[in-house]
């Protein structure tokens, strides 16, 4: 009876122990699977993170911030826009990216600059996608406001995505837009759960051997290849400028190997993009050096040594030109045609940049050469106009104000070819606009006539001439500086000398412009007549 009770107790103990062992094994397997699942999730997320940032960082470094501002302002595309879009589409087509786009986040939604999608459903420039699903608006605003890269996951409809966001910054560190790369994510939790259920179903059959074999399989077929991919991605990001190919030691014969080969291909393409970009940058540097030389040559052509005539006490003159680009189309000039007559020129070529600078140098030389030969300003402008019109295939033109001052009498004879109105100050009065008669622009049409008019300058009188870059200077609110503001600045400094007058105008113009881009050359000249 006692032996039978012992066997029953022993049987119960074995059952209990077996249940306990099974429970411990199940718990151990669950913990192991949980750990494996967490490792997988972490490593996969890291892979996606590094993989995504390899695209966004490369684009953010190579997209020109000023072009982004231009596209968002004008809504017009150009060759550079198409070039970047082709690069992005190439990245999407050769990788596992779902979305790759450059955008500006707002309260209402995403404003697109560039957009490349795997399903060829890309959105055009300035299109707006209104927030939907669980889109990470908070991370987008944080990246846009702080400049910190962001990585997160979110759901859009019935798909899970990872999002990597990198800010595009200009040379001053200001953020102009974000680059975001979205990748479709597998359901890591559901995958781990399926593995767990499979292991529990085969628990009593495979026991520890199955667990060890499965872990070895996972380690060899998934974790190690993913770690190799992760290491390769880190090396690729760190050494992308070296031009070395990335070789990933993965031979699984499955999707992971496909990802590895895609990363290798992406690295080769990025190296090609970088080499091409370096070539373009070298070309830009060469052009920049040539433009610097052109700027110097242009500046040397204008009178730039002050005081200009230290031995002539009759006058005090000062001038300045600030081009909107490396070289500009504005120019000024002043020179004595004889002992008693001072010629003053203020002009503005119709175009900007290098063509305008070349046209400017030609026009300046013609005006100076013709003025030295003698004659009144109207006749001089008529002759120069006919000469330019005789060979002006590009149909460029220049507005010119030309004055000739008799320093003995103070009589200023002038003519205006479509230029801004001059400003004159009497010795005891304020600056006033002269409503002179405007002729047609130089280079516009042959055989044009230009009317002469005279201004009497008493000792202490001031003459201020300028180009439209002063009154048409525009701030960020699209407001013009205007003639009224210009006259206000002048009349706040009626006792100032010519060099100070230009400094005050220049200061007020650039305070008014603020952070807006300078679209036109700013050129000014001021003359004080002292008398004989």
XYZ file of C-alpha atoms in Angstrom:
532
model
C 0.000 0.000 0.000
C 2.835 2.373 0.953
C 4.870 1.323 -2.131
C 1.844 2.013 -4.359
C 1.383 5.427 -2.760
C 5.129 6.114 -3.352
C 4.789 5.227 -7.043
C 1.801 7.536 -7.332
C 3.726 10.323 -5.607
C 6.756 9.636 -7.829
C 4.557 9.671 -10.929
C 3.074 12.974 -9.847
C 6.555 14.300 -9.159
C 7.734 13.270 -12.622
C 4.671 14.886 -14.180
C 5.199 17.969 -12.104
C 8.889 18.058 -12.933
C 8.159 17.448 -16.583
C 5.571 20.196 -16.596
C 8.017 22.458 -14.804
C 10.782 21.586 -17.264
C 8.412 22.104 -20.137
C 7.319 25.383 -18.583
C 10.928 26.446 -18.003
C 11.803 25.462 -21.538
C 8.791 27.258 -22.931
C 9.631 30.347 -20.895
C 13.289 30.045 -21.871
C 12.343 29.622 -25.505
C 9.957 32.550 -25.240
C 12.664 34.712 -23.675
C 15.203 33.588 -26.263
C 12.762 34.207 -29.070
C 11.894 37.560 -27.550
C 15.581 38.429 -27.338
C 16.176 37.212 -30.873
C 13.146 39.183 -32.011
C 14.417 42.335 -30.288
C 17.881 41.846 -31.795
C 16.348 41.348 -35.190
C 14.150 44.387 -34.807
C 17.035 46.544 -33.585
C 19.446 45.403 -36.273
C 16.860 45.697 -39.030
C 15.863 49.161 -37.843
C 19.537 50.157 -37.719
C 20.002 48.809 -41.216
C 16.994 50.736 -42.469
C 18.174 53.819 -40.594
C 21.713 53.762 -42.008
C 20.438 52.679 -45.400
C 17.913 55.541 -45.509
C 20.344 58.172 -44.235
C 22.903 57.129 -46.846
C 20.431 58.476 -49.435
C 19.157 61.526 -47.560
C 22.632 62.647 -46.415
C 24.061 62.317 -49.926
C 21.200 64.335 -51.431
C 21.253 66.989 -48.670
C 24.988 67.554 -49.222
C 24.685 67.941 -52.980
C 21.414 69.846 -53.510
C 21.997 73.592 -53.910
C 19.942 75.495 -51.251
C 19.599 78.583 -53.449
C 17.964 76.471 -56.178
C 15.416 75.158 -53.639
C 14.507 78.736 -52.699
C 14.251 79.642 -56.381
C 11.914 76.738 -57.191
C 9.671 77.412 -54.178
C 9.468 81.077 -55.134
C 9.017 80.805 -58.905
C 7.418 77.366 -59.256
C 9.468 76.858 -62.407
C 11.832 73.986 -63.129
C 15.062 73.950 -65.125
C 17.813 71.546 -66.206
C 19.227 71.348 -62.691
C 15.777 70.403 -61.341
C 15.468 67.628 -63.918
C 19.017 66.442 -63.181
C 18.301 66.058 -59.442
C 14.953 64.365 -60.153
C 16.660 61.819 -62.426
C 19.191 61.065 -59.695
C 16.407 60.530 -57.155
C 14.413 58.329 -59.533
C 17.547 56.310 -60.162
C 18.014 55.831 -56.424
C 14.419 54.652 -56.021
C 14.545 52.309 -59.005
C 17.782 50.627 -57.842
C 16.918 50.230 -54.160
C 14.132 49.272 -51.800
C 13.033 52.855 -51.282
C 9.275 53.436 -51.438
C 9.335 57.242 -51.335
C 12.207 59.718 -51.746
C 11.328 63.398 -51.712
C 12.502 66.908 -50.861
C 9.858 68.992 -49.106
C 9.011 71.818 -46.730
C 6.684 70.897 -43.826
C 3.872 73.303 -42.991
C 0.925 73.212 -40.627
C -1.393 72.002 -43.392
C 0.786 69.459 -45.099
C 3.905 68.673 -47.110
C 4.970 71.125 -49.884
C 6.960 69.161 -52.480
C 10.122 70.370 -54.211
C 11.221 67.009 -55.689
C 9.374 63.687 -55.405
C 10.375 60.208 -56.573
C 8.141 57.197 -55.856
C 8.501 53.511 -56.586
C 5.050 53.405 -58.198
C 5.799 56.298 -60.606
C 3.117 58.387 -58.896
C 5.496 61.263 -58.163
C 4.138 64.652 -57.228
C 5.148 67.836 -59.118
C 6.889 70.952 -57.802
C 4.805 72.958 -55.247
C 2.208 70.177 -54.950
C 0.824 69.745 -51.414
C 0.081 66.430 -49.672
C -2.231 67.015 -46.739
C -1.331 65.033 -43.636
C -2.986 61.621 -43.469
C -2.598 58.478 -41.393
C 0.087 58.529 -38.699
C 2.560 60.687 -40.632
C 5.246 61.915 -38.127
C 4.535 65.655 -38.346
C 6.302 66.298 -35.035
C 9.588 64.765 -36.236
C 9.363 66.682 -39.538
C 8.875 70.023 -37.759
C 11.668 69.185 -35.308
C 14.108 68.445 -38.147
C 13.023 71.614 -40.008
C 13.323 73.873 -36.966
C 16.361 72.452 -35.182
C 18.398 71.048 -38.068
C 18.680 67.637 -36.355
C 18.261 64.483 -38.441
C 15.225 62.379 -37.498
C 14.396 58.680 -37.918
C 11.063 57.148 -37.034
C 8.460 54.622 -38.128
C 4.842 55.206 -38.956
C 1.830 53.651 -40.639
C 0.181 54.941 -43.803
C -2.987 53.049 -44.551
C -2.213 49.344 -44.224
C 1.545 49.644 -44.748
C 4.351 50.258 -42.258
C 7.130 52.642 -43.183
C 10.411 53.899 -41.788
C 11.181 57.595 -42.354
C 14.661 59.177 -42.372
C 14.756 62.992 -42.543
C 17.869 65.092 -43.224
C 17.779 68.928 -43.395
C 19.219 70.816 -46.381
C 21.217 73.777 -45.084
C 22.731 76.756 -46.861
C 26.236 78.047 -46.182
C 24.928 80.092 -43.255
C 23.382 77.055 -41.566
C 19.809 78.060 -42.423
C 17.437 75.219 -43.210
C 15.714 75.491 -46.595
C 14.028 72.061 -46.867
C 14.107 68.409 -45.757
C 15.075 65.234 -47.628
C 13.004 62.202 -46.574
C 13.477 58.561 -47.555
C 10.688 56.091 -46.726
C 11.150 52.316 -46.838
C 8.477 49.617 -46.510
C 9.071 47.701 -43.260
C 8.254 44.057 -42.675
C 6.151 43.284 -39.648
C 8.919 42.406 -37.194
C 6.600 41.647 -34.283
C 4.350 39.325 -36.298
C 7.413 37.563 -37.714
C 8.803 37.001 -34.241
C 5.397 35.712 -33.095
C 5.238 33.223 -35.963
C 8.716 31.953 -35.076
C 7.630 31.570 -31.450
C 4.503 29.600 -32.387
C 6.555 27.316 -34.648
C 9.035 26.641 -31.898
C 6.310 25.946 -29.325
C 4.571 23.538 -31.718
C 7.787 21.544 -32.132
C 8.820 22.007 -28.493
C 8.673 18.352 -27.365
C 10.241 17.050 -30.587
C 13.263 19.204 -31.063
C 13.876 20.434 -27.467
C 17.231 22.054 -26.871
C 18.670 20.748 -30.150
C 15.925 22.474 -32.093
C 16.405 25.659 -30.133
C 20.157 25.584 -30.701
C 19.751 24.685 -34.346
C 17.193 27.394 -34.902
C 19.338 30.014 -33.183
C 22.342 28.898 -35.221
C 20.244 29.147 -38.363
C 18.949 32.612 -37.453
C 22.420 33.715 -36.516
C 23.960 32.386 -39.701
C 21.210 33.212 -42.170
C 19.819 36.486 -40.830
C 21.682 38.157 -37.983
C 25.230 37.753 -39.306
C 24.280 38.782 -42.868
C 22.375 41.780 -41.501
C 25.323 42.691 -39.287
C 27.586 42.421 -42.323
C 25.204 44.647 -44.253
C 25.059 47.108 -41.347
C 28.877 47.221 -41.142
C 29.109 47.682 -44.900
C 26.570 50.517 -44.819
C 28.538 52.231 -42.028
C 31.729 51.904 -44.067
C 29.974 53.105 -47.184
C 28.684 56.233 -45.432
C 32.052 56.932 -43.816
C 34.158 56.255 -46.925
C 31.799 57.315 -49.720
C 34.262 59.988 -50.891
C 37.119 57.486 -51.227
C 35.607 55.869 -54.342
C 36.185 52.327 -53.072
C 33.650 49.622 -53.893
C 31.808 48.014 -50.994
C 31.831 44.193 -50.997
C 29.333 42.613 -48.570
C 30.119 39.059 -47.447
C 26.569 37.698 -47.708
C 25.746 34.501 -49.626
C 22.306 33.524 -48.358
C 20.593 33.113 -51.717
C 17.533 35.018 -50.484
C 16.145 38.535 -50.082
C 18.922 39.499 -47.653
C 21.480 38.757 -50.339
C 19.366 40.802 -52.735
C 19.519 43.711 -50.267
C 23.293 43.281 -49.993
C 23.699 43.316 -53.782
C 21.394 46.359 -53.978
C 23.556 48.197 -51.449
C 26.689 47.317 -53.430
C 25.038 48.618 -56.587
C 23.822 51.734 -54.797
C 27.368 52.389 -53.567
C 28.727 52.141 -57.113
C 26.078 54.517 -58.381
C 26.679 56.958 -55.529
C 30.401 56.894 -56.314
C 29.523 57.728 -59.910
C 27.236 60.538 -58.785
C 29.933 61.908 -56.479
C 32.592 61.780 -59.176
C 30.294 63.592 -61.553
C 29.459 66.124 -58.858
C 33.173 66.639 -58.160
C 33.737 67.230 -61.854
C 30.910 69.765 -61.886
C 32.298 71.457 -58.772
C 35.745 71.675 -60.357
C 34.172 73.257 -63.412
C 32.279 75.673 -61.174
C 35.513 76.589 -59.397
C 37.166 77.264 -62.730
C 34.243 79.434 -63.822
C 34.265 81.150 -60.433
C 37.956 82.000 -60.828
C 37.270 83.428 -64.262
C 34.341 85.433 -62.892
C 36.543 86.748 -60.093
C 39.016 87.899 -62.698
C 36.201 89.455 -64.745
C 34.941 91.255 -61.631
C 38.413 92.621 -60.969
C 38.828 93.721 -64.581
C 35.424 95.396 -64.520
C 36.209 97.193 -61.267
C 39.535 98.352 -62.705
C 37.737 99.863 -65.700
C 35.702 102.186 -63.462
C 37.293 105.178 -61.706
C 37.978 103.760 -58.253
C 40.724 105.900 -56.748
C 39.429 108.620 -54.425
C 39.843 111.502 -54.076
C 39.656 111.417 -57.854
C 41.130 114.861 -58.601
C 43.004 115.970 -55.490
C 44.456 119.009 -57.291
C 41.057 120.276 -58.492
C 39.422 122.259 -55.702
C 36.343 123.121 -57.789
C 34.734 119.706 -57.235
C 34.486 116.804 -54.831
C 33.245 113.567 -56.459
C 32.667 110.011 -55.242
C 31.062 106.929 -56.873
C 30.435 103.253 -56.123
C 29.010 100.151 -57.815
C 27.840 96.925 -56.100
C 26.938 94.242 -58.699
C 24.034 91.849 -58.045
C 26.088 89.023 -59.591
C 29.824 88.476 -59.881
C 29.909 91.002 -62.678
C 27.264 93.595 -63.398
C 25.800 95.740 -66.152
C 25.821 99.117 -64.400
C 28.660 101.559 -64.845
C 29.645 105.108 -64.027
C 32.419 107.320 -65.338
C 33.813 110.807 -64.860
C 36.705 112.516 -66.622
C 37.843 115.942 -67.762
C 37.474 116.545 -71.499
C 39.612 119.642 -71.137
C 40.807 121.842 -68.300
C 37.373 123.307 -67.570
C 34.824 120.636 -68.475
C 34.036 117.516 -66.417
C 32.006 114.733 -68.050
C 29.793 112.599 -65.752
C 28.222 109.306 -66.921
C 25.712 107.042 -65.155
C 24.423 104.021 -67.119
C 22.567 100.724 -66.754
C 22.747 97.829 -69.263
C 19.522 95.905 -69.844
C 20.889 92.460 -68.901
C 22.967 91.082 -66.009
C 26.043 88.921 -65.651
C 28.906 88.432 -68.097
C 27.040 89.504 -71.313
C 25.995 92.747 -69.631
C 29.551 93.350 -68.406
C 30.935 92.935 -71.930
C 28.290 95.248 -73.362
C 29.007 97.679 -70.521
C 32.732 97.828 -71.331
C 31.982 98.478 -74.997
C 29.404 101.199 -74.240
C 31.646 102.872 -71.652
C 34.563 103.049 -74.084
C 32.361 104.435 -76.858
C 30.814 107.112 -74.645
C 34.186 108.198 -73.261
C 35.885 108.263 -76.671
C 33.042 110.225 -78.270
C 32.747 112.678 -75.358
C 36.460 113.544 -75.510
C 35.991 114.548 -79.164
C 33.696 117.359 -78.000
C 30.102 118.406 -78.488
C 26.985 118.634 -76.334
C 25.596 115.578 -74.439
C 22.617 115.170 -76.782
C 24.807 114.949 -79.866
C 27.243 112.613 -78.117
C 24.438 110.207 -77.136
C 22.999 110.358 -80.657
C 26.343 109.374 -82.209
C 26.961 106.580 -79.676
C 23.438 105.236 -80.205
C 23.865 105.090 -83.999
C 27.226 103.342 -83.617
C 25.864 100.688 -81.196
C 22.704 100.101 -83.262
C 24.797 99.419 -86.358
C 26.077 96.158 -84.841
C 23.752 95.088 -82.029
C 22.629 91.583 -82.979
C 21.846 90.622 -79.385
C 19.470 93.628 -79.141
C 20.889 94.756 -75.815
C 20.474 98.363 -74.745
C 21.719 100.728 -72.091
C 20.125 103.692 -70.316
C 22.505 106.638 -69.967
C 22.557 109.964 -68.164
C 25.377 112.168 -69.466
C 26.284 115.544 -68.016
C 29.105 117.966 -68.795
C 29.925 120.460 -66.035
C 31.727 123.729 -66.744
C 33.697 123.998 -63.503
C 34.289 127.750 -64.078
C 30.620 128.753 -64.273
C 28.848 125.821 -62.571
C 26.623 125.279 -65.643
C 25.786 121.587 -66.074
C 24.588 120.571 -69.550
C 22.974 117.131 -69.598
C 20.946 114.676 -71.687
C 19.000 111.613 -70.580
C 18.633 108.401 -72.622
C 15.915 106.583 -70.694
C 17.772 106.728 -67.366
C 16.649 107.558 -63.812
C 16.016 111.214 -62.998
C 18.944 113.014 -61.361
C 18.729 114.652 -57.929
C 20.065 118.171 -57.252
C 20.595 120.084 -53.999
C 21.039 123.849 -53.883
C 23.568 125.233 -51.374
C 20.929 126.184 -48.783
C 18.128 123.776 -49.754
C 17.336 120.088 -49.827
C 17.695 117.375 -52.429
C 15.050 117.523 -55.164
C 14.287 115.277 -58.143
C 14.897 116.889 -61.556
C 12.100 116.081 -63.995
C 14.265 116.083 -67.094
C 13.205 114.998 -70.567
C 13.936 111.337 -71.303
C 15.082 110.191 -74.713
C 15.028 106.613 -76.012
C 17.504 104.050 -74.660
C 20.923 103.691 -76.322
C 20.977 100.687 -78.658
C 17.209 100.559 -79.104
C 16.736 102.345 -82.415
C 18.869 104.278 -84.878
C 18.701 108.022 -85.537
C 17.191 108.951 -82.178
C 17.500 112.548 -80.939
C 18.336 113.504 -77.347
C 17.426 116.856 -75.827
C 19.970 118.919 -73.881
C 19.039 120.799 -70.733
C 21.003 122.968 -68.315
C 21.258 123.061 -64.520
C 22.995 125.896 -62.680
C 25.133 124.682 -59.788
C 26.171 127.288 -57.238
C 29.111 126.687 -54.884
C 27.903 124.134 -52.337
C 25.418 122.465 -54.745
C 25.254 118.666 -54.803
C 24.395 116.336 -57.707
C 23.284 112.736 -57.066
C 22.816 110.264 -59.956
C 22.098 106.550 -59.676
C 20.754 103.418 -61.384
C 17.379 101.763 -60.811
C 19.012 99.310 -58.415
C 18.524 101.951 -55.687
C 14.775 102.764 -55.915
C 13.880 99.235 -57.082
C 15.693 97.414 -54.256
C 13.128 94.898 -52.958
C 12.674 93.449 -49.480
C 11.224 90.069 -48.473
C 7.677 91.508 -48.581
C 8.135 92.489 -52.255
C 8.183 96.201 -51.349
C 10.361 98.646 -53.293
C 12.796 100.992 -51.586
C 11.454 103.735 -53.829
C 12.438 107.287 -54.730
C 10.721 108.742 -51.647
C 12.862 106.721 -49.243
C 15.945 107.656 -51.260
C 15.120 111.397 -51.029
C 14.356 111.011 -47.321
C 17.820 109.550 -46.693
C 19.459 112.276 -48.766
C 17.628 115.063 -46.955
C 18.497 113.624 -43.557
C 22.154 114.313 -44.408
C 22.170 117.584 -46.340
C 25.545 118.588 -44.878
C 27.295 115.295 -45.718
C 30.092 115.019 -48.259
C 29.704 112.811 -51.385
C 31.425 109.734 -49.923
C 29.229 109.897 -46.796
C 26.096 110.419 -48.896
C 26.758 107.142 -50.757
C 27.493 105.363 -47.476
C 24.150 106.505 -45.984
C 22.165 105.455 -49.081
C 23.967 102.100 -49.222
C 23.308 101.480 -45.526
C 19.572 102.293 -45.733
C 19.089 100.248 -48.916
C 20.602 97.096 -47.395
C 18.763 97.572 -44.114
C 15.570 97.736 -46.151
C 16.428 94.641 -48.223
C 17.201 92.540 -45.120
C 17.559 88.877 -46.033
C 16.102 89.280 -49.513
C 18.345 88.559 -52.481
C 19.836 91.516 -54.353
C 18.382 91.304 -57.872
C 19.922 94.401 -59.439
C 23.212 96.270 -59.436
C 23.370 99.255 -57.079
C 25.386 102.117 -58.583
C 25.599 105.725 -57.345
C 27.616 108.899 -57.926
C 27.597 112.128 -55.942
C 29.269 115.423 -56.932
C 29.742 118.549 -54.832
C 30.458 121.764 -56.717
C 32.741 124.087 -54.720
C 33.172 126.832 -57.304
C 36.381 128.370 -58.538
